[in-house]
Amino acid sequence: MKISSRLVFSFLALIFIPIVIVIGSGSSISDMVKTMVEKEVSQQTSIAQHMLDQSVDLTIRSYLRGIAERNRDILKYYHQLVKSGELSEAEAKRAVKHIVLSQQIGTSGYIYLLDSTGTLRVHPKRALVDKNISKHQFIQDQMHRKEGYLEYDWKNPGETKQRPKALYMVYFEPWDYIISVSSYRREFHSLIQIDDFRKTLKSIQFGDTGYLFIMNSKGKLLMHPELQGKNIYNSKDSDGNYFIREIIRKKSGRIVYPWKNPGETIAREKVVYYEFLPKQDWIIAGGVYLEELLEPLNDLRNTSLILFLIASILMAPLILLLSRSISGPISLLAAASQRFAKGDIRA
C-alpha cells in the first residue's frame, strides 16, 4: 500500500474508532439510562402518593378539629347558663346530649363524650353509655392525651369487622368531657377532591408523553390525560393480558405491558410504577414508554454516524492532499536511497 493511502486510512481510523466505541457501548449505556429514568418514575410516583397522603390527613384532621372545637364552644355556652343559674347542670347536660347526638359525621360517624376514667357518658349506641371501655388502647390514649388526632380500628355492636377510623378530641375540663369526633376513614372521600391536586400532578412528566394517572380499586380513572372518568378494569394489553386487574390486585409495584393509546396505530411497551393510597382507595401510577427512554441514545448514535460520513466526505480530499505533500518528499528520498545503494551518486 502506498504511503499516501496508509496516511488516508490512518486519519479516517482516528475519526472512526471513537464512533465505533460510542456505538459499541450503546447497550450498557442504554441499560444505565433505562435504570436512571425508571428510578425517577418510581421516585416521582412515590412522592405524589406521599403528598396526597399528607394532604388527605391534613384535610380530615382540620375537618374533625373544627367540629370538635365548635362543640366545645357549645358546652361552654351551656356551662355558662349553669353558672348564671338559668339551667341546672342536669338540664344543661341533657341539652348538650341532644345536640351532640343530633350531629352526623360523614356517612355514619358521630360524636361521643368520654370522661377521664374511660367511661362513655354520651354515645349514639345506648348499650355503650355509662360503660367503661378503657381496655381499648385508643381509649387509653384519649385518657392520657385528651386533645389531638388519633387513628384506630373499631367495630361497633352489630358490625362484623373492624374498620379504620379517624378521631379528633378536645377536652372540656369543667364537666370532665373528652369531646370525640369520629368517623370511618373511607367516608371522607367527598372532602378530598383530586381537582385540588390536578395542576401539581399534571406538571410531573416523564419524557415526552409519560404522565401520572390515578384510578380507584374498581378501575375507574379519576385522573388521566385522555381517558378520565372511564372504567378500564377489563382493559387488556396488546398480548391479551388483564394488566389493570394485576395492578389493582397488587396495588403497589412495577409492570411492563404493550399499550396503544386512542389514535395510535401500533402498541408500544410501557413501564408503570404504582402506589396505593388506602385512605382514599386511590392507586397513583406513573408510566412512560420504554422507547422514549432510549431516544437520546438513538439520537447520539445516528448523529455520530452522520458526523462520520460528513467528516469522511469533507476531510478525505484534504487528507489526501496532505498525505501526498508528505509522501512526495519521502518517495523522492526513497528513490535516491535506492540509487545510492546501487552506487549511483549522481544528484
PDB file of N, CA and C in Angstrom, residues 38-89:
ATOM      1  N   GLU A  38     -36.227   4.950  35.022  1.00  0.00           N
ATOM      2  CA  GLU A  38     -37.214   4.174  35.778  1.00  0.00           C
ATOM      3  C   GLU A  38     -37.164   4.535  37.259  1.00  0.00           C
ATOM      4  N   LYS A  39     -35.961   4.774  37.761  1.00  0.00           N
ATOM      5  CA  LYS A  39     -35.827   5.188  39.158  1.00  0.00           C
ATOM      6  C   LYS A  39     -36.513   6.528  39.382  1.00  0.00           C
ATOM      7  N   GLU A  40     -36.383   7.437  38.413  1.00  0.00           N
ATOM      8  CA  GLU A  40     -37.029   8.739  38.517  1.00  0.00           C
ATOM      9  C   GLU A  40     -38.555   8.593  38.508  1.00  0.00           C
ATOM     10  N   VAL A  41     -39.083   7.723  37.620  1.00  0.00           N
ATOM     11  CA  VAL A  41     -40.526   7.490  37.569  1.00  0.00           C
ATOM     12  C   VAL A  41     -41.021   6.925  38.895  1.00  0.00           C
ATOM     13  N   SER A  42     -40.270   5.950  39.433  1.00  0.00           N
ATOM     14  CA  SER A  42     -40.643   5.335  40.711  1.00  0.00           C
ATOM     15  C   SER A  42     -40.643   6.354  41.840  1.00  0.00           C
ATOM     16  N   GLN A  43     -39.608   7.184  41.896  1.00  0.00           N
ATOM     17  CA  GLN A  43     -39.493   8.186  42.960  1.00  0.00           C
ATOM     18  C   GLN A  43     -40.595   9.236  42.867  1.00  0.00           C
ATOM     19  N   GLN A  44     -40.868   9.716  41.657  1.00  0.00           N
ATOM     20  CA  GLN A  44     -41.895  10.746  41.492  1.00  0.00           C
ATOM     21  C   GLN A  44     -43.286  10.195  41.832  1.00  0.00           C
ATOM     22  N   THR A  45     -43.531   8.924  41.496  1.00  0.00           N
ATOM     23  CA  THR A  45     -44.810   8.304  41.846  1.00  0.00           C
ATOM     24  C   THR A  45     -44.954   8.194  43.356  1.00  0.00           C
ATOM     25  N   SER A  46     -43.877   7.788  44.032  1.00  0.00           N
ATOM     26  CA  SER A  46     -43.904   7.693  45.500  1.00  0.00           C
ATOM     27  C   SER A  46     -44.090   9.063  46.135  1.00  0.00           C
ATOM     28  N   ILE A  47     -43.433  10.082  45.562  1.00  0.00           N
ATOM     29  CA  ILE A  47     -43.577  11.451  46.085  1.00  0.00           C
ATOM     30  C   ILE A  47     -45.026  11.915  45.947  1.00  0.00           C
ATOM     31  N   ALA A  48     -45.645  11.627  44.796  1.00  0.00           N
ATOM     32  CA  ALA A  48     -47.042  12.017  44.591  1.00  0.00           C
ATOM     33  C   ALA A  48     -47.954  11.310  45.586  1.00  0.00           C
ATOM     34  N   GLN A  49     -47.701  10.012  45.804  1.00  0.00           N
ATOM     35  CA  GLN A  49     -48.507   9.260  46.771  1.00  0.00           C
ATOM     36  C   GLN A  49     -48.360   9.836  48.175  1.00  0.00           C
ATOM     37  N   HIS A  50     -47.128  10.178  48.539  1.00  0.00           N
ATOM     38  CA  HIS A  50     -46.861  10.727  49.871  1.00  0.00           C
ATOM     39  C   HIS A  50     -47.518  12.099  50.023  1.00  0.00           C
ATOM     40  N   MET A  51     -47.456  12.916  48.975  1.00  0.00           N
ATOM     41  CA  MET A  51     -48.061  14.245  49.016  1.00  0.00           C
ATOM     42  C   MET A  51     -49.575  14.142  49.198  1.00  0.00           C
ATOM     43  N   LEU A  52     -50.202  13.236  48.449  1.00  0.00           N
ATOM     44  CA  LEU A  52     -51.643  13.054  48.568  1.00  0.00           C
ATOM     45  C   LEU A  52     -52.011  12.509  49.938  1.00  0.00           C
ATOM     46  N   ASP A  53     -51.209  11.591  50.446  1.00  0.00           N
ATOM     47  CA  ASP A  53     -51.462  11.005  51.767  1.00  0.00           C
ATOM     48  C   ASP A  53     -51.449  12.093  52.841  1.00  0.00           C
ATOM     49  N   GLN A  54     -50.439  12.952  52.787  1.00  0.00           N
ATOM     50  CA  GLN A  54     -50.346  14.025  53.778  1.00  0.00           C
ATOM     51  C   GLN A  54     -51.497  15.018  53.634  1.00  0.00           C
ATOM     52  N   SER A  55     -51.881  15.312  52.389  1.00  0.00           N
ATOM     53  CA  SER A  55     -52.976  16.249  52.166  1.00  0.00           C
ATOM     54  C   SER A  55     -54.292  15.697  52.690  1.00  0.00           C
ATOM     55  N   VAL A  56     -54.514  14.393  52.482  1.00  0.00           N
ATOM     56  CA  VAL A  56     -55.723  13.748  52.991  1.00  0.00           C
ATOM     57  C   VAL A  56     -55.754  13.830  54.510  1.00  0.00           C
ATOM     58  N   ASP A  57     -54.625  13.496  55.152  1.00  0.00           N
ATOM     59  CA  ASP A  57     -54.553  13.558  56.622  1.00  0.00           C
ATOM     60  C   ASP A  57     -54.841  14.966  57.134  1.00  0.00           C
ATOM     61  N   LEU A  58     -54.222  15.954  56.487  1.00  0.00           N
ATOM     62  CA  LEU A  58     -54.398  17.339  56.924  1.00  0.00           C
ATOM     63  C   LEU A  58     -55.844  17.797  56.772  1.00  0.00           C
ATOM     64  N   THR A  59     -56.471  17.427  55.661  1.00  0.00           N
ATOM     65  CA  THR A  59     -57.853  17.827  55.414  1.00  0.00           C
ATOM     66  C   THR A  59     -58.806  17.190  56.426  1.00  0.00           C
ATOM     67  N   ILE A  60     -58.653  15.881  56.654  1.00  0.00           N
ATOM     68  CA  ILE A  60     -59.512  15.173  57.611  1.00  0.00           C
ATOM     69  C   ILE A  60     -59.309  15.714  59.014  1.00  0.00           C
ATOM     70  N   ARG A  61     -58.047  15.912  59.380  1.00  0.00           N
ATOM     71  CA  ARG A  61     -57.744  16.416  60.716  1.00  0.00           C
ATOM     72  C   ARG A  61     -58.362  17.801  60.939  1.00  0.00           C
ATOM     73  N   SER A  62     -58.231  18.679  59.959  1.00  0.00           N
ATOM     74  CA  SER A  62     -58.787  20.026  60.086  1.00  0.00           C
ATOM     75  C   SER A  62     -60.305  19.989  60.173  1.00  0.00           C
ATOM     76  N   TYR A  63     -60.908  19.120  59.378  1.00  0.00           N
ATOM     77  CA  TYR A  63     -62.371  18.998  59.370  1.00  0.00           C
ATOM     78  C   TYR A  63     -62.881  18.533  60.737  1.00  0.00           C
ATOM     79  N   LEU A  64     -62.300  17.465  61.281  1.00  0.00           N
ATOM     80  CA  LEU A  64     -62.728  16.933  62.572  1.00  0.00           C
ATOM     81  C   LEU A  64     -62.425  17.923  63.703  1.00  0.00           C
ATOM     82  N   ARG A  65     -61.282  18.569  63.624  1.00  0.00           N
ATOM     83  CA  ARG A  65     -60.927  19.531  64.663  1.00  0.00           C
ATOM     84  C   ARG A  65     -61.926  20.682  64.720  1.00  0.00           C
ATOM     85  N   GLY A  66     -62.349  21.165  63.554  1.00  0.00           N
ATOM     86  CA  GLY A  66     -63.316  22.251  63.514  1.00  0.00           C
ATOM     87  C   GLY A  66     -64.620  21.871  64.201  1.00  0.00           C
ATOM     88  N   ILE A  67     -65.090  20.646  63.949  1.00  0.00           N
ATOM     89  CA  ILE A  67     -66.336  20.185  64.577  1.00  0.00           C
ATOM     90  C   ILE A  67     -66.150  20.047  66.084  1.00  0.00           C
ATOM     91  N   ALA A  68     -65.020  19.466  66.503  1.00  0.00           N
ATOM     92  CA  ALA A  68     -64.766  19.272  67.935  1.00  0.00           C
ATOM     93  C   ALA A  68     -64.724  20.609  68.671  1.00  0.00           C
ATOM     94  N   GLU A  69     -64.059  21.583  68.089  1.00  0.00           N
ATOM     95  CA  GLU A  69     -63.940  22.879  68.768  1.00  0.00           C
ATOM     96  C   GLU A  69     -65.266  23.621  68.806  1.00  0.00           C
ATOM     97  N   ARG A  70     -66.086  23.460  67.766  1.00  0.00           N
ATOM     98  CA  ARG A  70     -67.416  24.084  67.798  1.00  0.00           C
ATOM     99  C   ARG A  70     -68.274  23.473  68.904  1.00  0.00           C
ATOM    100  N   ASN A  71     -68.165  22.157  69.095  1.00  0.00           N
ATOM    101  CA  ASN A  71     -68.942  21.511  70.151  1.00  0.00           C
ATOM    102  C   ASN A  71     -68.425  21.891  71.541  1.00  0.00           C
ATOM    103  N   ARG A  72     -67.144  22.130  71.664  1.00  0.00           N
ATOM    104  CA  ARG A  72     -66.640  22.609  72.947  1.00  0.00           C
ATOM    105  C   ARG A  72     -67.208  23.995  73.242  1.00  0.00           C
ATOM    106  N   ASP A  73     -67.348  24.803  72.218  1.00  0.00           N
ATOM    107  CA  ASP A  73     -67.960  26.119  72.413  1.00  0.00           C
ATOM    108  C   ASP A  73     -69.409  25.982  72.882  1.00  0.00           C
ATOM    109  N   ILE A  74     -70.112  24.970  72.337  1.00  0.00           N
ATOM    110  CA  ILE A  74     -71.498  24.723  72.765  1.00  0.00           C
ATOM    111  C   ILE A  74     -71.522  24.335  74.242  1.00  0.00           C
ATOM    112  N   LEU A  75     -70.598  23.457  74.669  1.00  0.00           N
ATOM    113  CA  LEU A  75     -70.535  23.062  76.077  1.00  0.00           C
ATOM    114  C   LEU A  75     -70.204  24.263  76.957  1.00  0.00           C
ATOM    115  N   LYS A  76     -69.339  25.123  76.493  1.00  0.00           N
ATOM    116  CA  LYS A  76     -69.005  26.326  77.258  1.00  0.00           C
ATOM    117  C   LYS A  76     -70.238  27.206  77.448  1.00  0.00           C
ATOM    118  N   TYR A  77     -71.031  27.308  76.408  1.00  0.00           N
ATOM    119  CA  TYR A  77     -72.246  28.133  76.468  1.00  0.00           C
ATOM    120  C   TYR A  77     -73.216  27.588  77.519  1.00  0.00           C
ATOM    121  N   TYR A  78     -73.444  26.263  77.481  1.00  0.00           N
ATOM    122  CA  TYR A  78     -74.385  25.682  78.449  1.00  0.00           C
ATOM    123  C   TYR A  78     -73.810  25.688  79.862  1.00  0.00           C
ATOM    124  N   HIS A  79     -72.521  25.544  79.962  1.00  0.00           N
ATOM    125  CA  HIS A  79     -71.900  25.628  81.287  1.00  0.00           C
ATOM    126  C   HIS A  79     -72.070  27.039  81.858  1.00  0.00           C
ATOM    127  N   GLN A  80     -72.015  28.026  80.987  1.00  0.00           N
ATOM    128  CA  GLN A  80     -72.221  29.419  81.424  1.00  0.00           C
ATOM    129  C   GLN A  80     -73.652  29.629  81.910  1.00  0.00           C
ATOM    130  N   LEU A  81     -74.603  28.952  81.232  1.00  0.00           N
ATOM    131  CA  LEU A  81     -76.001  29.039  81.666  1.00  0.00           C
ATOM    132  C   LEU A  81     -76.188  28.432  83.059  1.00  0.00           C
ATOM    133  N   VAL A  82     -75.421  27.355  83.335  1.00  0.00           N
ATOM    134  CA  VAL A  82     -75.478  26.739  84.669  1.00  0.00           C
ATOM    135  C   VAL A  82     -74.912  27.705  85.702  1.00  0.00           C
ATOM    136  N   LYS A  83     -73.804  28.326  85.371  1.00  0.00           N
ATOM    137  CA  LYS A  83     -73.175  29.251  86.318  1.00  0.00           C
ATOM    138  C   LYS A  83     -74.058  30.470  86.598  1.00  0.00           C
ATOM    139  N   SER A  84     -74.815  30.874  85.578  1.00  0.00           N
ATOM    140  CA  SER A  84     -75.688  32.044  85.768  1.00  0.00           C
ATOM    141  C   SER A  84     -77.005  31.678  86.437  1.00  0.00           C
ATOM    142  N   GLY A  85     -77.253  30.379  86.647  1.00  0.00           N
ATOM    143  CA  GLY A  85     -78.465  29.927  87.313  1.00  0.00           C
ATOM    144  C   GLY A  85     -79.654  29.756  86.405  1.00  0.00           C
ATOM    145  N   GLU A  86     -79.481  29.917  85.090  1.00  0.00           N
ATOM    146  CA  GLU A  86     -80.602  29.784  84.160  1.00  0.00           C
ATOM    147  C   GLU A  86     -80.987  28.315  83.948  1.00  0.00           C
ATOM    148  N   LEU A  87     -80.005  27.405  84.079  1.00  0.00           N
ATOM    149  CA  LEU A  87     -80.260  25.959  83.937  1.00  0.00           C
ATOM    150  C   LEU A  87     -79.533  25.220  85.040  1.00  0.00           C
ATOM    151  N   SER A  88     -80.105  24.067  85.418  1.00  0.00           N
ATOM    152  CA  SER A  88     -79.372  23.183  86.320  1.00  0.00           C
ATOM    153  C   SER A  88     -78.347  22.421  85.503  1.00  0.00           C
ATOM    154  N   GLU A  89     -77.348  21.832  86.152  1.00  0.00           N
ATOM    155  CA  GLU A  89     -76.323  21.080  85.431  1.00  0.00           C
ATOM    156  C   GLU A  89     -76.944  19.896  84.704  1.00  0.00           C
TER     157      GLU A  89
END
